[in-house]
mmCIF file of N, CA and C in Angstrom:
data_model
loop_
_atom_site.group_PDB
_atom_site.id
_atom_site.type_symbol
_atom_site.label_atom_id
_atom_site.label_comp_id
_atom_site.label_asym_id
_atom_site.label_seq_id
_atom_site.Cartn_x
_atom_site.Cartn_y
_atom_site.Cartn_z
ATOM 1 N N LYS A 27 307.993 136.577 18.363
ATOM 2 C CA LYS A 27 309.053 136.812 19.331
ATOM 3 C C LYS A 27 308.943 135.790 20.457
ATOM 4 N N ILE A 28 310.073 135.359 20.917
ATOM 5 C CA ILE A 28 310.104 134.390 22.003
ATOM 6 C C ILE A 28 310.413 135.118 23.300
ATOM 7 N N ILE A 29 309.579 134.883 24.308
ATOM 8 C CA ILE A 29 309.813 135.447 25.635
ATOM 9 C C ILE A 29 310.501 134.381 26.468
ATOM 10 N N GLN A 30 311.663 134.725 27.014
ATOM 11 C CA GLN A 30 312.364 133.803 27.900
ATOM 12 C C GLN A 30 311.794 133.982 29.296
ATOM 13 N N GLN A 31 311.294 132.910 29.867
ATOM 14 C CA GLN A 31 310.730 132.966 31.208
ATOM 15 C C GLN A 31 311.837 132.740 32.234
ATOM 16 N N PHE A 32 311.492 132.987 33.499
ATOM 17 C CA PHE A 32 312.447 132.739 34.573
ATOM 18 C C PHE A 32 312.978 131.319 34.499
ATOM 19 N N THR A 33 314.266 131.160 34.580
ATOM 20 C CA THR A 33 314.899 129.858 34.730
ATOM 21 C C THR A 33 315.588 129.924 36.079
ATOM 22 N N ASN A 34 315.100 129.195 37.026
ATOM 23 C CA ASN A 34 315.517 129.300 38.421
ATOM 24 C C ASN A 34 315.182 130.706 38.905
ATOM 25 N N ASP A 35 316.166 131.587 39.012
ATOM 26 C CA ASP A 35 315.919 132.939 39.506
ATOM 27 C C ASP A 35 315.799 133.960 38.382
ATOM 28 N N GLY A 36 315.789 133.531 37.139
ATOM 29 C CA GLY A 36 315.634 134.447 36.025
ATOM 30 C C GLY A 36 316.903 134.606 35.221
ATOM 31 N N ASP A 37 316.768 135.240 34.074
ATOM 32 C CA ASP A 37 317.915 135.522 33.231
ATOM 33 C C ASP A 37 318.661 136.720 33.791
ATOM 34 N N GLU A 38 319.951 136.781 33.508
ATOM 35 C CA GLU A 38 320.786 137.873 34.008
ATOM 36 C C GLU A 38 321.374 138.630 32.832
ATOM 37 N N LEU A 39 321.339 139.960 32.920
ATOM 38 C CA LEU A 39 321.903 140.812 31.871
ATOM 39 C C LEU A 39 322.735 141.915 32.501
ATOM 40 N N THR A 40 323.792 142.319 31.816
ATOM 41 C CA THR A 40 324.468 143.571 32.139
ATOM 42 C C THR A 40 324.030 144.542 31.054
ATOM 43 N N LEU A 41 323.391 145.631 31.463
ATOM 44 C CA LEU A 41 322.831 146.586 30.510
ATOM 45 C C LEU A 41 323.907 147.555 30.038
ATOM 46 N N PRO A 42 323.707 148.210 28.880
ATOM 47 C CA PRO A 42 324.716 149.123 28.323
ATOM 48 C C PRO A 42 325.161 150.233 29.281
ATOM 49 N N ASN A 43 324.276 150.661 30.188
ATOM 50 C CA ASN A 43 324.640 151.735 31.118
ATOM 51 C C ASN A 43 325.365 151.210 32.354
ATOM 52 N N GLY A 44 325.687 149.910 32.388
ATOM 53 C CA GLY A 44 326.406 149.328 33.516
ATOM 54 C C GLY A 44 325.507 148.745 34.586
ATOM 55 N N SER A 45 324.196 148.908 34.451
ATOM 56 C CA SER A 45 323.251 148.330 35.415
ATOM 57 C C SER A 45 323.192 146.814 35.243
ATOM 58 N N TYR A 46 322.799 146.136 36.304
ATOM 59 C CA TYR A 46 322.638 144.686 36.311
ATOM 60 C C TYR A 46 321.151 144.388 36.389
ATOM 61 N N TYR A 47 320.671 143.450 35.574
ATOM 62 C CA TYR A 47 319.261 143.078 35.559
ATOM 63 C C TYR A 47 319.138 141.573 35.744
ATOM 64 N N LYS A 48 318.136 141.179 36.509
ATOM 65 C CA LYS A 48 317.816 139.762 36.673
ATOM 66 C C LYS A 48 316.301 139.625 36.613
ATOM 67 N N GLY A 49 315.813 138.822 35.677
ATOM 68 C CA GLY A 49 314.372 138.640 35.540
ATOM 69 C C GLY A 49 313.998 138.125 34.173
ATOM 70 N N THR A 50 312.757 138.368 33.786
ATOM 71 C CA THR A 50 312.237 137.913 32.501
ATOM 72 C C THR A 50 312.772 138.811 31.385
ATOM 73 N N VAL A 51 313.120 138.170 30.254
ATOM 74 C CA VAL A 51 313.770 138.867 29.148
ATOM 75 C C VAL A 51 313.036 138.571 27.849
ATOM 76 N N LEU A 52 312.945 139.581 26.992
ATOM 77 C CA LEU A 52 312.410 139.427 25.637
ATOM 78 C C LEU A 52 313.422 140.036 24.683
ATOM 79 N N ASP A 53 313.927 139.259 23.743
ATOM 80 C CA ASP A 53 314.923 139.744 22.779
ATOM 81 C C ASP A 53 316.109 140.417 23.472
ATOM 82 N N ASN A 54 316.613 139.786 24.523
ATOM 83 C CA ASN A 54 317.779 140.260 25.267
ATOM 84 C C ASN A 54 317.552 141.627 25.934
ATOM 85 N N THR A 55 316.278 141.921 26.253
ATOM 86 C CA THR A 55 315.897 143.186 26.888
ATOM 87 C C THR A 55 314.971 142.876 28.072
ATOM 88 N N PRO A 56 315.139 143.600 29.201
ATOM 89 C CA PRO A 56 314.211 143.392 30.319
ATOM 90 C C PRO A 56 312.759 143.573 29.878
ATOM 91 N N HIS A 57 311.930 142.562 30.151
ATOM 92 C CA HIS A 57 310.523 142.619 29.744
ATOM 93 C C HIS A 57 309.750 141.634 30.615
ATOM 94 N N GLY A 58 308.910 142.145 31.503
ATOM 95 C CA GLY A 58 308.217 141.320 32.484
ATOM 96 C C GLY A 58 308.713 141.695 33.867
ATOM 97 N N TYR A 59 308.651 140.757 34.804
ATOM 98 C CA TYR A 59 309.055 141.068 36.175
ATOM 99 C C TYR A 59 310.548 140.832 36.365
ATOM 100 N N GLY A 60 311.182 141.764 37.074
ATOM 101 C CA GLY A 60 312.603 141.611 37.367
ATOM 102 C C GLY A 60 313.106 142.675 38.309
ATOM 103 N N MET A 61 314.422 142.673 38.497
ATOM 104 C CA MET A 61 315.073 143.685 39.323
ATOM 105 C C MET A 61 316.270 144.232 38.569
ATOM 106 N N LYS A 62 316.489 145.539 38.767
ATOM 107 C CA LYS A 62 317.623 146.204 38.139
ATOM 108 C C LYS A 62 318.388 146.936 39.231
ATOM 109 N N VAL A 63 319.698 146.747 39.239
ATOM 110 C CA VAL A 63 320.559 147.446 40.197
ATOM 111 C C VAL A 63 321.540 148.283 39.388
ATOM 112 N N SER A 64 321.566 149.590 39.655
ATOM 113 C CA SER A 64 322.455 150.474 38.913
ATOM 114 C C SER A 64 323.875 150.410 39.481
ATOM 115 N N ALA A 65 324.802 150.969 38.747
ATOM 116 C CA ALA A 65 326.207 150.959 39.153
ATOM 117 C C ALA A 65 326.409 151.660 40.493
ATOM 118 N N ASN A 66 325.547 152.640 40.831
ATOM 119 C CA ASN A 66 325.708 153.363 42.104
ATOM 120 C C ASN A 66 324.995 152.679 43.267
ATOM 121 N N GLY A 67 324.328 151.544 42.996
ATOM 122 C CA GLY A 67 323.678 150.783 44.060
ATOM 123 C C GLY A 67 322.192 151.014 44.214
ATOM 124 N N ALA A 68 321.619 151.972 43.489
ATOM 125 C CA ALA A 68 320.164 152.169 43.516
ATOM 126 C C ALA A 68 319.514 150.961 42.833
ATOM 127 N N ALA A 69 318.282 150.621 43.221
ATOM 128 C CA ALA A 69 317.642 149.421 42.676
ATOM 129 C C ALA A 69 316.171 149.671 42.373
ATOM 130 N N TYR A 70 315.655 148.871 41.457
ATOM 131 C CA TYR A 70 314.235 148.871 41.104
ATOM 132 C C TYR A 70 313.786 147.417 41.038
ATOM 133 N N TYR A 71 312.672 147.134 41.676
ATOM 134 C CA TYR A 71 312.051 145.808 41.623
ATOM 135 C C TYR A 71 310.642 146.009 41.086
ATOM 136 N N GLY A 72 310.317 145.339 40.001
ATOM 137 C CA GLY A 72 308.979 145.477 39.453
ATOM 138 C C GLY A 72 308.917 145.052 38.006
ATOM 139 N N TYR A 73 307.990 145.655 37.289
ATOM 140 C CA TYR A 73 307.718 145.264 35.909
ATOM 141 C C TYR A 73 308.429 146.169 34.916
ATOM 142 N N PHE A 74 308.821 145.545 33.796
ATOM 143 C CA PHE A 74 309.502 146.236 32.707
ATOM 144 C C PHE A 74 308.759 145.972 31.409
ATOM 145 N N SER A 75 308.840 146.935 30.499
ATOM 146 C CA SER A 75 308.319 146.762 29.148
ATOM 147 C C SER A 75 309.362 147.316 28.188
ATOM 148 N N ASN A 76 309.885 146.464 27.330
ATOM 149 C CA ASN A 76 310.907 146.869 26.355
ATOM 150 C C ASN A 76 312.081 147.591 27.006
ATOM 151 N N GLY A 77 312.515 147.106 28.155
ATOM 152 C CA GLY A 77 313.703 147.645 28.815
ATOM 153 C C GLY A 77 313.458 148.777 29.786
ATOM 154 N N LEU A 78 312.234 149.285 29.850
ATOM 155 C CA LEU A 78 311.926 150.414 30.739
ATOM 156 C C LEU A 78 310.977 149.992 31.854
ATOM 157 N N GLU A 79 311.115 150.653 32.993
ATOM 158 C CA GLU A 79 310.190 150.418 34.091
ATOM 159 C C GLU A 79 308.784 150.777 33.621
ATOM 160 N N CYS A 80 307.851 149.847 33.807
ATOM 161 C CA CYS A 80 306.491 150.073 33.318
ATOM 162 C C CYS A 80 305.552 149.154 34.089
ATOM 163 N N GLY A 81 304.536 149.721 34.713
ATOM 164 C CA GLY A 81 303.646 148.952 35.567
ATOM 165 C C GLY A 81 303.991 149.234 37.022
ATOM 166 N N TYR A 82 303.694 148.299 37.905
ATOM 167 C CA TYR A 82 303.923 148.516 39.330
ATOM 168 C C TYR A 82 305.353 148.139 39.693
ATOM 169 N N GLY A 83 306.002 149.011 40.478
ATOM 170 C CA GLY A 83 307.358 148.724 40.918
ATOM 171 C C GLY A 83 307.791 149.620 42.053
ATOM 172 N N THR A 84 308.929 149.269 42.643
ATOM 173 C CA THR A 84 309.491 150.002 43.771
ATOM 174 C C THR A 84 310.943 150.327 43.478
ATOM 175 N N SER A 85 311.311 151.598 43.677
ATOM 176 C CA SER A 85 312.713 151.983 43.524
ATOM 177 C C SER A 85 313.305 152.276 44.901
ATOM 178 N N PHE A 86 314.550 151.887 45.054
ATOM 179 C CA PHE A 86 315.276 152.065 46.303
ATOM 180 C C PHE A 86 316.529 152.887 46.041
ATOM 181 N N GLY A 87 316.851 153.788 46.946
ATOM 182 C CA GLY A 87 318.101 154.524 46.861
ATOM 183 C C GLY A 87 319.254 153.616 47.237
ATOM 184 N N LYS A 88 320.478 154.088 47.037
ATOM 185 C CA LYS A 88 321.636 153.247 47.327
ATOM 186 C C LYS A 88 321.751 152.899 48.807
ATOM 187 N N SER A 89 321.080 153.666 49.669
ATOM 188 C CA SER A 89 321.084 153.357 51.104
ATOM 189 C C SER A 89 320.051 152.291 51.467
ATOM 190 N N GLY A 90 319.186 151.900 50.508
ATOM 191 C CA GLY A 90 318.203 150.856 50.733
ATOM 192 C C GLY A 90 316.809 151.352 51.083
ATOM 193 N N TYR A 91 316.648 152.670 51.223
ATOM 194 C CA TYR A 91 315.329 153.227 51.538
ATOM 195 C C TYR A 91 314.481 153.351 50.273
ATOM 196 N N ILE A 92 313.165 153.175 50.430
ATOM 197 C CA ILE A 92 312.258 153.314 49.293
ATOM 198 C C ILE A 92 312.221 154.764 48.843
ATOM 199 N N ILE A 93 312.442 154.957 47.545
ATOM 200 C CA ILE A 93 312.370 156.288 46.926
ATOM 201 C C ILE A 93 310.977 156.499 46.333
ATOM 202 N N PHE A 94 310.469 155.478 45.646
ATOM 203 C CA PHE A 94 309.136 155.557 45.044
ATOM 204 C C PHE A 94 308.552 154.157 44.969
ATOM 205 N N GLN A 95 307.258 154.074 45.267
ATOM 206 C CA GLN A 95 306.537 152.812 45.124
ATOM 207 C C GLN A 95 305.214 153.130 44.468
ATOM 208 N N GLY A 96 304.952 152.508 43.330
ATOM 209 C CA GLY A 96 303.721 152.770 42.612
ATOM 210 C C GLY A 96 303.857 152.414 41.149
ATOM 211 N N HIS A 97 303.118 153.124 40.304
ATOM 212 C CA HIS A 97 303.074 152.815 38.880
ATOM 213 C C HIS A 97 304.067 153.654 38.087
ATOM 214 N N TRP A 98 304.595 153.014 37.055
ATOM 215 C CA TRP A 98 305.601 153.620 36.177
ATOM 216 C C TRP A 98 305.116 153.506 34.742
ATOM 217 N N ILE A 99 305.514 154.488 33.908
ATOM 218 C CA ILE A 99 305.275 154.441 32.461
ATOM 219 C C ILE A 99 306.552 154.896 31.778
ATOM 220 N N ASP A 100 307.016 154.135 30.813
ATOM 221 C CA ASP A 100 308.198 154.480 30.004
ATOM 222 C C ASP A 100 309.398 154.877 30.860
ATOM 223 N N GLY A 101 309.620 154.188 31.970
ATOM 224 C CA GLY A 101 310.780 154.441 32.817
ATOM 225 C C GLY A 101 310.618 155.549 33.818
ATOM 226 N N ASN A 102 309.428 156.145 33.905
ATOM 227 C CA ASN A 102 309.197 157.264 34.810
ATOM 228 C C ASN A 102 308.083 156.950 35.810
ATOM 229 N N PRO A 103 308.299 157.321 37.082
ATOM 230 C CA PRO A 103 307.229 157.116 38.065
ATOM 231 C C PRO A 103 306.065 158.062 37.792
ATOM 232 N N ILE A 104 304.853 157.587 38.075
ATOM 233 C CA ILE A 104 303.664 158.410 37.902
ATOM 234 C C ILE A 104 303.280 158.952 39.293
ATOM 235 N N PRO A 105 303.430 160.259 39.509
ATOM 236 C CA PRO A 105 303.074 160.808 40.817
ATOM 237 C C PRO A 105 301.581 160.687 41.072
ATOM 238 N N LYS A 106 301.246 160.569 42.345
ATOM 239 C CA LYS A 106 299.832 160.458 42.719
ATOM 240 C C LYS A 106 299.141 161.780 42.633
#
């Protein structure tokens, strides 16, 4: 498999759920470091694995306040 690395500011994708992604991509899927902004304006900045939030990242509500900062597995935050 070929991993596409950042080119300038990274690859850009519109995901099936309407979210926008910018970052490292593997097989046309978020994989590595990037940012995802949902249609309602909520955002996540951090690491992805096979399209899901995985590793360290920060999620922001649509108002811009931090909702969660820490580790994620399979798209879900891991509570402390």
